[in-house]
Short mmCIF file of C-alpha atoms in Angstrom, two decimals:
data_model
loop_
_atom_site.label_atom_id
_atom_site.label_comp_id
_atom_site.label_asym_id
_atom_site.label_seq_id
_atom_site.Cartn_x
_atom_site.Cartn_y
_atom_site.Cartn_z
CA UNK A 28 -5.78 -29.05 -62.15
CA UNK A 29 -6.57 -27.33 -59.39
CA UNK A 30 -3.06 -26.88 -58.58
CA UNK A 31 -2.08 -25.18 -62.16
CA UNK A 32 -5.06 -22.79 -61.97
CA UNK A 33 -3.87 -21.72 -58.33
CA UNK A 34 -0.23 -20.98 -60.23
CA UNK A 35 -1.51 -19.19 -61.94
CA UNK A 36 -3.47 -17.00 -60.01
CA UNK A 37 -0.80 -16.04 -58.14
CA UNK A 38 1.46 -15.60 -61.28
CA UNK A 39 -1.93 -12.99 -62.35
CA UNK A 40 -1.96 -10.96 -59.37
CA UNK A 41 1.91 -10.70 -59.38
CA UNK A 42 2.45 -8.72 -61.93
CA UNK A 43 -1.21 -6.35 -61.31
CA UNK A 44 0.62 -6.14 -57.74
CA UNK A 45 4.48 -5.04 -60.22
CA UNK A 46 2.30 -2.68 -62.33
CA UNK A 47 1.04 -1.03 -59.08
CA UNK A 48 4.49 -1.05 -57.31
CA UNK A 49 5.34 1.34 -59.89
CA UNK A 50 2.67 2.98 -60.32
CA UNK A 51 4.00 4.25 -56.70
CA UNK A 52 7.61 4.43 -57.52
CA UNK A 53 6.75 6.73 -60.28
CA UNK A 54 4.48 8.61 -57.67
CA UNK A 55 7.04 9.48 -55.70
CA UNK A 56 10.02 10.27 -57.27
CA UNK A 57 8.20 13.06 -58.56
CA UNK A 58 6.62 14.55 -55.83
CA UNK A 59 9.74 14.72 -54.60
CA UNK A 60 10.18 18.63 -53.24
CA UNK A 61 13.16 19.56 -56.16
CA UNK A 62 13.85 20.12 -60.09
CA UNK A 63 14.29 16.76 -61.41
CA UNK A 64 15.85 19.11 -63.58
CA UNK A 65 18.10 21.09 -61.60
CA UNK A 66 19.77 17.40 -59.22
CA UNK A 67 20.08 15.82 -62.57
CA UNK A 68 22.13 18.73 -63.84
CA UNK A 69 23.42 20.38 -60.68
CA UNK A 70 23.42 23.82 -59.88
CA UNK A 71 25.19 25.33 -62.24
CA UNK A 72 22.58 24.28 -64.76
CA UNK A 73 22.21 27.37 -67.48
CA UNK A 74 18.22 28.03 -68.39
CA UNK A 75 19.50 26.13 -71.70
CA UNK A 76 20.12 23.01 -70.18
CA UNK A 77 18.07 23.16 -68.16
CA UNK A 78 14.71 22.99 -70.49
CA UNK A 79 16.69 20.81 -73.10
CA UNK A 80 16.91 18.00 -70.55
CA UNK A 81 13.53 18.60 -69.56
CA UNK A 82 12.89 18.21 -73.14
CA UNK A 83 15.36 15.02 -73.43
CA UNK A 84 13.45 13.44 -70.78
CA UNK A 85 9.81 13.77 -71.86
CA UNK A 86 9.79 16.19 -67.84
CA UNK A 87 7.53 19.33 -69.53
CA UNK A 88 4.41 16.54 -71.12
CA UNK A 89 1.87 15.61 -67.85
CA UNK A 90 1.97 13.01 -65.94
CA UNK A 91 0.64 10.62 -66.77
CA UNK A 92 2.47 11.21 -70.42
CA UNK A 93 6.06 11.19 -68.18
CA UNK A 94 4.96 7.53 -66.44
CA UNK A 95 4.21 6.04 -70.36
CA UNK A 96 7.05 6.56 -70.92
CA UNK A 97 9.19 5.54 -68.44
CA UNK A 98 7.79 2.10 -68.29
CA UNK A 99 8.17 2.08 -72.06
CA UNK A 100 12.18 2.49 -70.98
CA UNK A 101 11.15 0.24 -67.94
CA UNK A 102 10.00 -2.61 -69.61
CA UNK A 103 12.53 -2.60 -72.67
CA UNK A 104 16.29 -2.46 -69.43
CA UNK A 105 16.00 1.38 -70.02
CA UNK A 106 16.56 3.06 -66.08
CA UNK A 107 18.03 5.87 -67.16
CA UNK A 108 20.68 8.46 -66.47
CA UNK A 109 22.77 7.60 -62.61
CA UNK A 110 23.34 11.50 -61.64
CA UNK A 111 26.05 9.89 -59.16
CA UNK A 112 27.75 7.68 -61.54
CA UNK A 113 27.18 9.34 -65.54
CA UNK A 114 26.18 5.33 -66.25
CA UNK A 115 22.96 4.23 -67.54
CA UNK A 116 21.22 3.10 -63.64
CA UNK A 117 21.26 -0.77 -65.21
CA UNK A 118 24.37 -1.01 -66.26
CA UNK A 119 25.19 0.19 -61.94
CA UNK A 120 22.83 -2.63 -61.45
CA UNK A 121 24.14 -5.46 -63.34
CA UNK A 122 27.16 -4.37 -61.50
CA UNK A 123 26.57 -4.68 -58.24
CA UNK A 124 23.38 -6.60 -57.35
CA UNK A 125 25.94 -9.26 -57.96
CA UNK A 126 27.27 -8.88 -54.93
CA UNK A 127 24.49 -8.27 -52.99
CA UNK A 128 22.52 -11.49 -54.47
CA UNK A 129 25.87 -13.26 -52.71
CA UNK A 130 25.61 -12.61 -49.28
CA UNK A 131 21.32 -12.37 -49.42
CA UNK A 132 21.65 -16.68 -50.79
CA UNK A 133 24.46 -17.91 -48.19
CA UNK A 134 21.31 -16.29 -45.68
CA UNK A 135 18.73 -17.86 -46.60
CA UNK A 136 20.07 -21.07 -46.63
CA UNK A 137 21.29 -20.23 -42.95
CA UNK A 138 18.07 -18.45 -42.73
CA UNK A 139 15.97 -22.34 -43.78
CA UNK A 140 19.46 -24.81 -42.40
CA UNK A 141 19.68 -22.45 -38.73
CA UNK A 142 15.96 -22.48 -38.17
CA UNK A 143 15.23 -25.97 -39.39
CA UNK A 144 18.11 -27.35 -37.68
CA UNK A 145 17.80 -25.28 -33.69
CA UNK A 146 13.93 -25.78 -33.60
CA UNK A 147 13.94 -29.55 -34.18
CA UNK A 148 16.89 -30.08 -31.86
CA UNK A 149 14.69 -28.08 -29.10
CA UNK A 150 11.79 -29.82 -30.00
CA UNK A 151 13.00 -32.87 -30.27
CA UNK A 152 13.67 -31.88 -27.16
CA UNK A 153 11.69 -30.07 -24.98
CA UNK A 154 11.06 -29.20 -21.76
CA UNK A 155 15.26 -29.55 -20.95
CA UNK A 156 17.98 -27.34 -20.46
CA UNK A 157 19.42 -27.77 -24.58
CA UNK A 158 16.02 -26.17 -24.78
CA UNK A 159 15.55 -23.56 -22.53
CA UNK A 160 19.21 -22.72 -23.50
CA UNK A 161 17.90 -22.62 -28.14
CA UNK A 162 14.90 -20.30 -26.32
CA UNK A 163 17.24 -18.15 -24.60
CA UNK A 164 19.23 -17.55 -27.41
CA UNK A 165 16.36 -16.80 -29.70
CA UNK A 166 14.46 -14.38 -28.23
CA UNK A 167 18.50 -12.84 -27.92
CA UNK A 168 19.11 -12.41 -31.61
CA UNK A 169 14.99 -11.69 -32.11
CA UNK A 170 15.87 -8.31 -30.33
CA UNK A 171 19.31 -8.19 -31.45
CA UNK A 172 18.87 -5.86 -34.58
CA UNK A 173 20.06 -6.90 -37.65
CA UNK A 174 22.35 -3.26 -37.96
CA UNK A 175 24.08 -3.64 -34.51
CA UNK A 176 24.73 -7.47 -34.82
CA UNK A 177 27.10 -6.44 -37.48
CA UNK A 178 28.61 -4.21 -35.20
CA UNK A 179 29.55 -6.88 -32.74
CA UNK A 180 31.02 -9.08 -35.11
CA UNK A 181 33.33 -6.60 -36.78
CA UNK A 182 34.69 -6.04 -33.07
CA UNK A 183 34.78 -9.56 -32.68
CA UNK A 184 36.66 -10.80 -35.79
CA UNK A 185 38.12 -8.12 -37.02
CA UNK A 186 39.55 -6.97 -33.69
CA UNK A 187 39.34 -8.96 -31.19
CA UNK A 188 39.75 -12.76 -32.37
CA UNK A 189 41.42 -12.22 -35.83
CA UNK A 190 40.50 -15.11 -37.52
CA UNK A 191 38.28 -14.66 -40.82
CA UNK A 192 38.02 -11.26 -42.85
CA UNK A 193 35.17 -8.26 -41.89
CA UNK A 194 35.61 -6.26 -44.93
CA UNK A 195 35.33 -5.73 -48.51
CA UNK A 196 34.11 -8.98 -50.23
CA UNK A 197 38.32 -9.78 -51.87
CA UNK A 198 41.43 -10.16 -49.28
CA UNK A 199 44.09 -7.69 -49.91
CA UNK A 200 46.83 -9.17 -52.72
CA UNK A 201 43.55 -11.68 -54.34
CA UNK A 202 42.45 -11.07 -57.73
CA UNK A 203 39.03 -11.49 -59.03
CA UNK A 204 38.01 -13.71 -61.02
CA UNK A 205 36.56 -13.43 -64.79
CA UNK A 206 33.42 -12.21 -63.88
CA UNK A 207 30.87 -14.49 -65.47
CA UNK A 208 28.20 -13.60 -62.55
CA UNK A 209 29.57 -11.55 -60.85
CA UNK A 210 29.57 -12.97 -57.27
CA UNK A 211 33.34 -14.49 -56.74
CA UNK A 212 32.34 -17.32 -55.27
CA UNK A 213 30.33 -18.98 -57.86
CA UNK A 214 32.73 -17.56 -60.57
CA UNK A 215 36.20 -18.55 -59.29
CA UNK A 216 34.43 -22.40 -59.36
CA UNK A 217 33.88 -21.96 -62.72
CA UNK A 218 37.36 -21.19 -62.71
CA UNK A 219 38.71 -23.56 -60.95
CA UNK A 220 40.01 -21.43 -58.55
CA UNK A 221 39.27 -23.00 -54.77
CA UNK A 222 41.76 -20.26 -53.44
CA UNK A 223 40.29 -17.75 -54.69
CA UNK A 224 36.67 -19.30 -53.63
CA UNK A 225 37.56 -19.42 -49.96
CA UNK A 226 38.88 -16.70 -49.77
CA UNK A 227 35.12 -15.14 -51.07
CA UNK A 228 33.78 -17.20 -48.30
CA UNK A 229 35.20 -16.16 -45.50
CA UNK A 230 34.15 -12.91 -46.36
CA UNK A 231 30.64 -13.14 -47.15
CA UNK A 232 30.61 -15.33 -43.64
CA UNK A 233 30.57 -12.21 -41.12
CA UNK A 234 27.36 -9.93 -43.02
CA UNK A 235 25.60 -13.04 -44.36
CA UNK A 236 25.41 -13.83 -40.05
CA UNK A 237 24.65 -10.63 -39.26
CA UNK A 238 21.70 -10.18 -41.85
CA UNK A 239 20.17 -13.41 -41.46
CA UNK A 240 20.10 -13.76 -37.35
CA UNK A 241 17.19 -12.67 -36.76
CA UNK A 242 15.64 -14.64 -38.70
CA UNK A 243 16.98 -17.64 -38.68
CA UNK A 244 16.56 -17.26 -33.78
CA UNK A 245 12.32 -16.36 -35.17
CA UNK A 246 11.16 -18.80 -37.48
CA UNK A 247 13.46 -21.78 -34.98
CA UNK A 248 10.81 -20.70 -32.74
CA UNK A 249 8.20 -21.23 -35.33
CA UNK A 250 9.44 -24.62 -35.44
CA UNK A 251 10.35 -25.75 -32.28
CA UNK A 252 6.54 -24.31 -31.35
CA UNK A 253 4.86 -26.17 -33.98
CA UNK A 254 6.81 -29.52 -33.67
CA UNK A 255 5.11 -29.46 -29.52
CA UNK A 256 1.63 -28.67 -30.74
CA UNK A 257 1.75 -31.72 -33.44
CA UNK A 258 3.14 -33.74 -30.90
CA UNK A 259 0.11 -34.29 -29.17
CA UNK A 260 -1.60 -35.38 -32.25
CA UNK A 261 -3.78 -38.47 -32.35
CA UNK A 262 -2.63 -39.65 -35.36
CA UNK A 263 0.81 -39.90 -34.45
CA UNK A 264 -0.09 -41.55 -31.24
CA UNK A 265 -1.86 -43.49 -33.54
CA UNK A 266 0.99 -44.49 -35.78
CA UNK A 267 3.61 -45.18 -32.63
CA UNK A 268 0.75 -47.63 -31.51
CA UNK A 269 0.69 -49.36 -35.40
CA UNK A 270 5.06 -49.54 -34.62
CA UNK A 271 5.84 -47.37 -37.38
CA UNK A 272 9.34 -45.76 -36.34
CA UNK A 273 9.88 -43.22 -34.51
CA UNK A 274 12.39 -42.47 -36.83
CA UNK A 275 10.29 -41.48 -39.76
CA UNK A 276 7.65 -40.61 -37.53
CA UNK A 277 9.40 -37.49 -36.84
CA UNK A 278 11.29 -37.34 -40.19
CA UNK A 279 7.83 -37.20 -42.20
CA UNK A 280 4.84 -36.96 -40.55
CA UNK A 281 6.06 -34.84 -37.08
CA UNK A 282 7.96 -32.49 -38.99
CA UNK A 283 6.70 -31.58 -42.65
CA UNK A 284 3.12 -30.24 -40.97
CA UNK A 285 4.71 -28.12 -38.84
CA UNK A 286 7.12 -26.36 -41.61
CA UNK A 287 4.09 -24.82 -43.51
CA UNK A 288 3.78 -21.84 -40.44
CA UNK A 289 7.18 -21.66 -40.80
CA UNK A 290 8.27 -21.22 -44.52
CA UNK A 291 5.51 -18.96 -45.29
CA UNK A 292 7.72 -16.02 -42.16
CA UNK A 293 10.79 -18.12 -44.26
CA UNK A 294 9.74 -16.40 -47.79
CA UNK A 295 9.08 -13.21 -45.81
CA UNK A 296 12.53 -12.63 -43.94
CA UNK A 297 13.95 -14.52 -46.61
CA UNK A 298 12.56 -11.24 -49.67
CA UNK A 299 13.46 -8.97 -46.56
CA UNK A 300 17.04 -9.75 -46.80
CA UNK A 301 17.73 -7.86 -49.70
CA UNK A 302 16.78 -4.10 -47.57
CA UNK A 303 17.75 -5.62 -45.06
CA UNK A 304 20.85 -5.64 -46.32
CA UNK A 305 22.01 -1.70 -46.47
CA UNK A 306 23.29 -1.51 -43.62
CA UNK A 307 24.62 -4.35 -42.94
CA UNK A 308 26.17 -3.44 -46.41
CA UNK A 309 27.32 -0.03 -45.58
CA UNK A 310 29.18 -1.38 -42.19
CA UNK A 311 31.72 -4.22 -44.10
CA UNK A 312 31.98 -1.76 -46.95
CA UNK A 313 30.33 -4.34 -49.38
CA UNK A 314 29.61 -3.31 -52.65
CA UNK A 315 26.05 -4.28 -53.67
CA UNK A 316 23.18 -3.01 -54.95
CA UNK A 317 21.93 -1.83 -51.49
CA UNK A 318 24.56 0.02 -50.95
CA UNK A 319 24.47 1.54 -54.05
CA UNK A 320 20.99 2.11 -53.15
CA UNK A 321 21.49 4.22 -49.98
CA UNK A 322 24.10 5.97 -52.08
CA UNK A 323 21.84 7.32 -54.13
CA UNK A 324 19.23 8.38 -51.57
CA UNK A 325 21.98 10.64 -50.29
CA UNK A 326 22.44 12.18 -53.04
CA UNK A 327 18.68 12.56 -54.79
CA UNK A 328 19.73 10.13 -57.49
CA UNK A 329 15.51 10.27 -58.23
CA UNK A 330 16.89 6.63 -61.66
CA UNK A 331 18.91 5.00 -59.23
CA UNK A 332 16.05 4.88 -55.92
CA UNK A 333 13.36 4.61 -58.38
CA UNK A 334 15.38 1.07 -60.52
CA UNK A 335 16.58 -0.43 -56.47
CA UNK A 336 13.17 0.12 -55.55
CA UNK A 337 12.03 -1.89 -58.76
CA UNK A 338 14.15 -4.29 -58.48
CA UNK A 339 13.42 -5.06 -54.93
CA UNK A 340 9.25 -4.74 -55.09
CA UNK A 341 9.75 -7.73 -58.15
CA UNK A 342 12.51 -9.87 -56.13
CA UNK A 343 9.96 -9.29 -53.51
CA UNK A 344 6.55 -10.71 -54.63
CA UNK A 345 8.76 -13.55 -56.64
CA UNK A 346 10.12 -15.16 -53.72
CA UNK A 347 6.51 -14.91 -52.48
CA UNK A 348 5.12 -16.74 -55.06
CA UNK A 349 8.05 -19.26 -54.50
CA UNK A 350 6.72 -19.40 -51.09
CA UNK A 351 3.27 -19.84 -51.95
CA UNK A 352 3.87 -22.86 -53.82
CA UNK A 353 6.13 -24.16 -51.58
CA UNK A 354 3.25 -23.79 -48.97
CA UNK A 355 0.99 -25.67 -51.39
CA UNK A 356 3.38 -28.45 -51.86
CA UNK A 357 3.03 -29.04 -47.95
CA UNK A 358 -0.42 -28.67 -46.89
CA UNK A 359 -3.06 -30.61 -49.58
CA UNK A 360 -5.32 -28.15 -48.24
CA UNK A 361 -4.30 -25.51 -50.88
CA UNK A 362 -2.71 -27.94 -53.18
CA UNK A 363 -6.09 -29.52 -53.97
CA UNK A 364 -8.25 -27.08 -53.55
CA UNK A 365 -7.02 -24.15 -56.16
CA UNK A 366 -5.79 -22.06 -53.06
CA UNK A 367 -9.48 -21.39 -52.48
#
């Protein structure tokens, strides 16, 4: 019962956070220098067209009423018309969001599996050459910005050692699979097209690696440090004295509690992958929602900017809820105490 109350409190708090985020986004969009009607219609628009646009979009109303109209539209999926693409913003997001999610999901898988593998490997061989090498690579991975690593991977696999494709989502001549989810890898699998799946997967590798490298190495250090610290705990020594197999001690009684600090940081890094994808998508020519948001900022497309930021914020909140539940599962003190 306490655990259910813990989850309910997290969900309730998340709704409040998203509501506050919507207010912040709306206020920022309204205080940006310039006339929204002029930015939407262009410099050659007549005074009558500008006034008509303001009336149709409720820009002549007080700010609180403007927010009411705007939030009603958002709740029904209406983010307005993009001045950049001349289409509904929700239609643009449906088109571009799956491409970003495809990269982010693979980057998240690399981040979780890679950090756990490297952290456990370093802890198991602590104070050895292997441990030192992993720590050196971890420091380098954390220090190098994602966009710098993206450029290095682009030069390596695009020019020096061109064994995998580095630009776009599919190779020239490969036809995109029929759209089901918008993710080429998943859609090609659902249509039984393994050749398209493999080509799409190879295109995702370099953006995903550039996106997750910093977080993966940082979490590897956390897993390694937590495991080496917990190795000295008395309960592990007692289990070893009772003859519990070392493999069981390592995999269950040492590994599980050592994941708690790393999981919290993993959740924050996975949530940040969406926002970190801006430059990665530009460098690799990836047509995702982050690149769309970047172009919207350059074009001062307020409706598109508001929609992208709100979607990113909502995804960030949802991932944090999932992380809270995982941490509560790993730590009985949270699960049994109801999050006190």
